[in-house]
XYZ file of C-alpha atoms in Angstrom:
466
model
C 122.420 22.360 119.879
C 118.628 22.658 119.775
C 116.593 22.761 116.574
C 113.049 23.844 115.731
C 110.852 23.739 112.653
C 109.384 26.693 110.767
C 105.674 27.185 110.180
C 104.450 27.171 106.543
C 104.256 30.968 106.316
C 107.863 31.335 107.447
C 109.001 28.676 104.984
C 107.253 30.587 102.185
C 109.278 33.707 103.068
C 112.482 31.666 102.708
C 111.523 29.890 99.514
C 110.220 33.072 97.927
C 113.443 35.024 98.410
C 115.627 35.827 95.388
C 118.134 38.484 94.331
C 115.275 40.932 93.742
C 112.727 39.552 96.239
C 114.570 40.346 99.449
C 112.587 39.405 102.551
C 114.073 42.083 104.806
C 111.872 43.928 107.289
C 113.294 46.675 109.489
C 112.770 49.514 111.937
C 114.339 52.929 111.513
C 114.518 54.544 114.936
C 115.759 58.130 115.315
C 116.925 59.236 118.758
C 117.754 62.588 120.318
C 120.987 62.296 122.317
C 120.910 63.302 125.995
C 122.002 66.878 126.766
C 125.109 65.650 128.586
C 126.275 63.438 125.682
C 129.968 63.934 125.006
C 132.036 63.278 121.860
C 132.484 59.607 122.800
C 128.790 58.884 123.377
C 128.308 56.732 120.252
C 131.584 54.852 120.778
C 130.636 54.127 124.388
C 127.174 52.965 123.250
C 128.718 50.541 120.762
C 131.199 49.264 123.347
C 128.308 48.559 125.700
C 126.291 46.785 123.007
C 129.262 44.527 122.236
C 129.257 43.242 125.814
C 126.007 41.397 125.051
C 127.637 38.393 123.428
C 124.698 36.052 123.990
C 121.326 36.205 122.270
C 117.765 35.302 123.163
C 115.142 33.848 120.860
C 114.599 34.594 118.042
C 117.949 36.381 117.625
C 119.865 33.213 118.525
C 118.493 31.266 115.558
C 120.122 30.622 112.215
C 119.117 28.272 109.429
C 120.416 24.726 109.652
C 123.001 24.196 106.915
C 122.339 20.457 106.642
C 121.287 19.241 103.192
C 117.840 18.132 104.367
C 117.224 21.583 105.861
C 117.515 23.174 102.435
C 114.313 21.407 101.442
C 112.681 21.436 104.897
C 114.154 24.480 106.675
C 114.712 24.414 110.411
C 116.379 26.661 112.955
C 119.432 25.793 115.015
C 120.425 27.798 118.085
C 123.614 29.875 118.199
C 125.114 30.584 121.610
C 127.335 33.492 120.545
C 126.383 35.516 117.438
C 129.202 37.195 115.495
C 128.775 40.852 116.461
C 131.288 41.955 113.809
C 128.564 40.965 111.333
C 125.439 41.788 113.334
C 126.474 45.194 114.734
C 127.749 47.822 112.277
C 128.513 51.542 112.427
C 127.970 54.181 109.718
C 128.624 57.917 109.405
C 126.446 59.864 106.955
C 128.196 62.043 104.377
C 127.638 65.789 104.608
C 125.235 67.468 104.933
C 123.691 64.520 106.810
C 120.072 65.352 106.007
C 117.015 63.197 105.302
C 118.199 62.621 101.739
C 121.520 61.123 102.878
C 119.803 59.045 105.567
C 117.229 57.767 103.074
C 119.939 56.879 100.563
C 121.895 54.859 103.132
C 118.865 53.042 104.527
C 117.613 52.285 101.012
C 121.000 50.743 100.183
C 121.136 48.709 103.395
C 117.593 47.464 102.837
C 118.622 46.135 99.423
C 121.363 43.878 100.810
C 120.362 40.233 101.441
C 120.890 38.620 104.833
C 123.764 36.144 105.167
C 122.120 32.794 105.917
C 125.224 31.458 107.665
C 124.370 33.850 110.526
C 121.152 34.493 112.458
C 119.066 36.619 110.106
C 119.307 40.080 111.722
C 121.577 43.137 111.909
C 121.720 46.424 113.831
C 123.204 49.445 112.033
C 124.137 52.480 114.146
C 124.031 55.618 111.972
C 125.574 58.904 113.108
C 126.294 62.165 111.314
C 122.727 63.469 111.083
C 122.792 67.237 110.625
C 120.618 67.854 113.692
C 122.858 65.811 115.991
C 120.457 62.903 116.313
C 121.344 59.197 116.036
C 119.556 56.600 113.899
C 119.324 52.889 114.606
C 118.319 50.703 111.683
C 117.606 47.114 112.719
C 116.623 44.627 110.072
C 115.729 40.956 110.067
C 114.460 38.323 107.687
C 110.676 38.018 107.626
C 110.993 34.268 108.253
C 112.615 35.076 111.604
C 110.498 38.035 112.719
C 107.140 39.627 112.099
C 106.569 43.345 112.488
C 104.046 43.366 115.337
C 106.092 41.062 117.572
C 109.278 43.029 116.871
C 107.615 46.253 117.984
C 106.578 44.585 121.231
C 110.108 43.322 121.850
C 111.658 46.718 121.099
C 109.235 48.259 123.570
C 110.454 45.925 126.305
C 114.069 46.943 125.669
C 113.312 50.661 125.962
C 112.308 52.625 129.045
C 109.818 55.321 130.061
C 112.498 56.905 132.251
C 114.797 59.352 130.376
C 117.469 58.913 133.043
C 117.519 55.116 133.076
C 120.667 53.468 131.741
C 121.799 49.871 131.517
C 119.055 48.779 129.130
C 120.111 45.635 127.198
C 120.694 45.143 123.502
C 117.547 44.053 121.670
C 119.111 40.704 120.752
C 119.854 39.962 124.394
C 116.638 40.956 126.124
C 116.519 39.326 129.583
C 120.264 38.644 129.423
C 122.291 40.717 131.849
C 125.749 39.203 131.358
C 128.043 37.832 128.708
C 127.436 34.180 129.457
C 124.387 32.181 128.525
C 122.473 31.089 131.610
C 122.192 27.300 131.983
C 118.781 25.975 131.123
C 116.892 23.421 133.186
C 116.003 20.239 131.367
C 112.581 20.374 132.983
C 112.072 24.035 132.051
C 112.528 23.290 128.376
C 110.268 20.232 128.367
C 106.694 20.800 127.215
C 103.987 19.917 129.689
C 102.158 16.669 129.042
C 98.777 17.361 127.452
C 95.666 16.276 129.234
C 93.864 13.187 127.936
C 91.061 15.351 126.600
C 93.463 17.569 124.632
C 95.322 14.536 123.332
C 92.156 12.890 122.058
C 90.588 16.027 120.608
C 93.680 17.493 118.886
C 93.130 15.606 115.570
C 89.455 16.651 115.543
C 90.374 20.287 116.171
C 92.932 20.159 113.359
C 90.368 18.839 110.872
C 87.822 21.421 112.059
C 90.302 24.247 111.517
C 91.088 23.038 107.997
C 87.375 22.791 107.162
C 86.774 26.299 108.525
C 89.628 27.621 106.401
C 88.216 25.901 103.309
C 84.774 27.335 103.999
C 86.252 30.832 104.290
C 88.066 30.420 100.969
C 84.885 29.092 99.354
C 82.861 32.085 100.563
C 85.407 34.497 99.108
C 85.693 32.811 95.716
C 82.027 31.873 95.459
C 79.054 34.168 95.243
C 78.926 36.305 98.405
C 75.870 36.429 100.604
C 74.030 39.698 101.129
C 76.130 40.435 104.226
C 79.304 39.825 102.218
C 78.396 42.098 99.303
C 81.315 44.426 100.050
C 83.796 41.579 100.617
C 86.686 41.811 98.143
C 87.549 38.569 96.388
C 91.198 37.580 95.882
C 92.710 38.114 92.434
C 90.142 40.721 91.349
C 92.655 43.586 91.446
C 93.189 45.513 88.190
C 96.488 45.357 86.265
C 98.786 48.109 87.525
C 102.347 49.395 87.292
C 102.506 48.543 91.004
C 102.409 44.858 90.065
C 105.294 44.594 87.624
C 108.737 43.001 87.981
C 111.212 44.510 90.431
C 114.945 44.715 91.054
C 116.896 44.865 94.319
C 117.031 48.689 94.151
C 114.997 50.129 97.015
C 113.525 53.576 97.664
C 112.338 54.545 101.137
C 110.380 57.680 102.054
C 108.648 58.673 105.284
C 105.861 60.927 106.519
C 104.458 61.548 109.998
C 100.932 62.527 111.073
C 99.385 63.743 114.314
C 97.197 60.922 115.638
C 94.592 63.377 116.968
C 93.944 64.604 113.420
C 93.355 61.035 112.255
C 91.086 60.240 115.228
C 88.981 63.340 114.593
C 88.553 62.389 110.953
C 87.560 58.827 111.890
C 84.744 60.176 114.064
C 83.552 62.577 111.382
C 83.456 60.004 108.581
C 81.971 57.180 110.675
C 84.968 54.899 110.229
C 88.056 53.785 112.124
C 91.583 55.104 112.282
C 92.572 52.317 109.888
C 89.866 53.456 107.440
C 91.295 56.984 107.482
C 94.789 55.595 106.902
C 93.520 53.672 103.879
C 91.809 56.822 102.595
C 95.032 58.819 103.012
C 96.991 56.193 101.102
C 94.258 56.019 98.457
C 94.477 59.782 97.894
C 98.266 59.724 97.715
C 98.370 56.775 95.322
C 95.582 58.168 93.121
C 97.534 61.421 92.665
C 100.881 59.680 92.083
C 99.541 57.194 89.526
C 97.543 59.867 87.696
C 100.664 62.043 87.554
C 102.704 59.321 85.830
C 99.755 58.280 83.626
C 99.235 54.899 85.306
C 95.944 55.226 87.248
C 93.776 52.114 86.532
C 90.140 52.592 85.597
C 89.088 50.125 88.300
C 89.924 50.645 91.944
C 93.194 49.504 93.443
C 92.865 46.705 96.005
C 94.878 46.838 99.233
C 96.196 43.799 101.064
C 96.105 44.501 104.805
C 98.260 42.262 107.028
C 96.371 41.490 110.235
C 98.046 40.010 113.316
C 96.303 37.174 115.133
C 99.070 36.873 117.735
C 97.559 37.073 121.256
C 97.891 40.573 122.707
C 99.743 39.286 125.757
C 102.194 37.153 123.768
C 105.872 37.829 124.495
C 107.286 35.697 121.711
C 108.726 37.397 118.641
C 109.633 34.353 116.606
C 107.790 33.327 113.474
C 104.793 34.969 111.878
C 101.214 35.193 113.131
C 99.813 37.292 110.324
C 97.006 36.873 107.828
C 95.902 39.053 104.903
C 92.594 40.902 104.557
C 91.539 42.662 101.333
C 89.876 46.066 100.943
C 89.107 48.467 98.140
C 90.935 51.812 98.004
C 88.188 53.256 95.773
C 90.799 55.032 93.645
C 88.308 55.012 90.780
C 86.066 57.416 92.730
C 86.879 61.113 92.441
C 84.555 62.347 95.193
C 86.425 62.103 98.501
C 83.402 61.354 100.697
C 82.138 58.628 98.350
C 85.638 57.131 98.315
C 85.761 57.007 102.114
C 82.296 55.423 102.292
C 83.372 52.642 99.927
C 86.531 52.001 101.959
C 84.603 51.806 105.262
C 82.103 49.309 103.840
C 84.907 47.149 102.474
C 86.898 46.982 105.720
C 83.794 46.170 107.777
C 83.096 43.185 105.523
C 86.728 42.011 105.736
C 86.795 42.168 109.549
C 83.485 40.317 109.853
C 84.839 37.627 107.540
C 87.970 37.096 109.688
C 86.114 37.263 113.021
C 84.254 34.033 112.285
C 87.469 31.963 112.551
C 89.692 30.782 115.397
C 93.417 31.583 115.328
C 94.225 28.069 114.110
C 91.571 28.310 111.424
C 92.986 31.686 110.371
C 96.403 30.014 109.969
C 94.875 27.309 107.761
C 92.895 29.905 105.812
C 96.003 32.068 105.310
C 98.083 29.140 104.106
C 95.434 28.199 101.531
C 94.772 31.786 100.445
C 98.448 32.638 100.046
C 99.511 29.335 98.460
C 99.120 30.544 94.833
C 100.873 33.806 95.707
C 103.716 31.994 97.470
C 104.083 29.477 94.644
C 104.323 32.266 92.080
C 107.083 33.918 94.133
C 109.069 30.685 94.355
C 108.654 30.113 90.608
C 109.562 33.731 89.822
C 106.352 34.442 87.893
C 104.516 36.783 90.292
C 104.716 39.780 87.974
C 103.322 37.723 85.079
C 100.102 36.569 86.694
C 97.005 38.382 87.912
C 97.724 40.104 91.239
C 95.790 39.062 94.341
C 95.958 42.728 95.421
C 97.770 45.829 94.180
C 99.502 47.206 97.249
C 100.221 46.148 100.824
C 99.169 48.684 103.468
C 100.020 47.715 107.042
C 98.907 49.511 110.179
C 100.931 48.424 113.202
C 100.174 49.590 116.748
C 103.090 50.936 118.742
C 103.507 52.421 122.211
C 101.527 55.552 123.038
C 104.078 56.871 125.533
C 107.445 58.583 124.939
C 110.277 56.035 125.095
C 113.990 56.240 125.842
C 116.995 53.992 125.386
C 119.990 54.485 127.664
C 119.366 58.210 127.984
C 118.365 58.814 124.340
C 114.814 59.969 123.537
C 113.106 58.074 120.708
C 111.579 60.747 118.444
C 110.696 58.856 115.246
C 109.901 55.179 114.783
C 109.389 53.911 111.230
C 108.703 50.361 110.027
C 110.457 49.473 106.759
C 108.880 46.606 104.849
C 109.096 44.446 101.716
C 108.373 45.071 98.038
C 108.117 41.882 95.979
C 108.051 40.787 92.377
C 104.517 41.684 91.361
C 104.137 43.906 94.474
C 106.547 46.787 93.915
C 105.176 49.075 96.651
C 104.590 48.574 100.358
C 103.214 51.169 102.784
C 103.581 50.593 106.521
C 102.199 52.835 109.261
C 103.489 52.540 112.823
C 101.847 54.453 115.671
C 104.068 55.916 118.377
C 103.692 58.672 120.991
C 100.545 60.189 119.466
C 102.020 60.095 115.963
C 101.379 57.871 112.954
C 104.644 57.268 111.101
C 104.206 56.268 107.456
C 107.000 54.542 105.539
C 106.936 53.886 101.792
C 109.186 50.989 100.742
C 109.340 50.429 96.991
C 111.366 49.271 94.035
C 113.173 52.366 92.786
C 113.639 50.887 89.307
C 110.043 50.027 88.400
C 108.275 52.999 90.057
C 109.651 56.381 88.931
C 109.770 59.124 91.592
C 107.910 56.830 94.000
C 109.191 58.831 96.978
C 106.488 61.393 96.078
C 103.820 59.056 97.465
C 104.805 59.992 101.036
C 104.228 63.768 100.743
C 101.159 63.156 98.556
C 99.682 61.176 101.459
C 100.202 64.288 103.593
C 98.279 66.324 101.029
C 95.537 63.662 100.995
C 95.071 64.105 104.744
C 94.469 67.832 104.236
C 91.982 67.010 101.454
C 90.067 64.694 103.803
C 89.907 67.397 106.450
C 88.391 69.802 103.944
C 85.827 67.148 102.973
C 84.893 66.508 106.628
C 85.100 69.942 108.313
């Protein structure tokens, strides 16, 4: 039985989990069944999925139950995951609309993962009123990060609507029920060259120094080029940063990517800038409506992947956090967009000066106070580093299929935390941008309204930039 250690970011996700701080991330995928699908289509699909009794990394990893692993977590490999736990079937109650689907997914997202198993599940949901099928796959954030999971899901699906025999996501590259024997040599790391061996300690120190310099520049007085750089822990107090419970509320919205691209050109920003402006407009309206709009601007935390674009691995996290203003204190739409663009440019320039290893060191140092407050359960009682997480994840541009089913909607469901009660994640797919609001239903009243308000904010931007 092989074991492996977790990186510091992954350990923080484990240590920070509690009854209310659930570290579940997920995808909600909605498929159109093939025209020839019969009454047994879903049963046959499940029977086929159950034939994949082996699992590939990271789906073959569970936490070591040894006493020492509770303090210093490590993974152990599992040859045969228990599919009675990992693969579950649900039928929506009538009428099977978006409300019923949202209620079920919200409930599933509020259930903690069983740490005696590998930290993932696939829920097959039928009974949608339009005849479609939903797949909700969730995993612990210590096991998976969102960008890598999208890449893995893409490999499992096909461009060909008629192709069948695609594997289960947990068994990608496995074609049978038995685990293929592994070569001892194949699993042995290559010996480093003498130069790499001698320079590794120097590189490690250099990365730490670079990370410290980046932290110093953010907390110290910025240079002229960094005037728009947002400092950590300068976010205003907000209802978004209060205590939470395990009750979740999920709402979705979808946008035409061409509309967003056109707006980006007109306002002199990027697609991500327009997304931030859409979220800013939606949040400004929602908070004003419930009487909770801060006088100072909300600050967004933007997860940024530094995983190499050609990386096939999905295990662990390769994500840092950039900060940007949402300019929610500015009423004029064009002025608000200008402030957002300036802020994101400064954030990207700040991150571009560091290597991937230095970014990891920087992230660990930047997030240490935040992670410690989660572990101690005091996040909602201290000053927030940022007010809301807004993630923009790239997905495939082409139409995808899975064993004859056409993937029509692809939403990423994320994590609210104590002191961070709202998370907005945008996933691009097939010329659409799919927005998912994941929030604590207890602390944020009627928070599902944020999703349609973001749709209204897009129309407002288009009027401002005709």
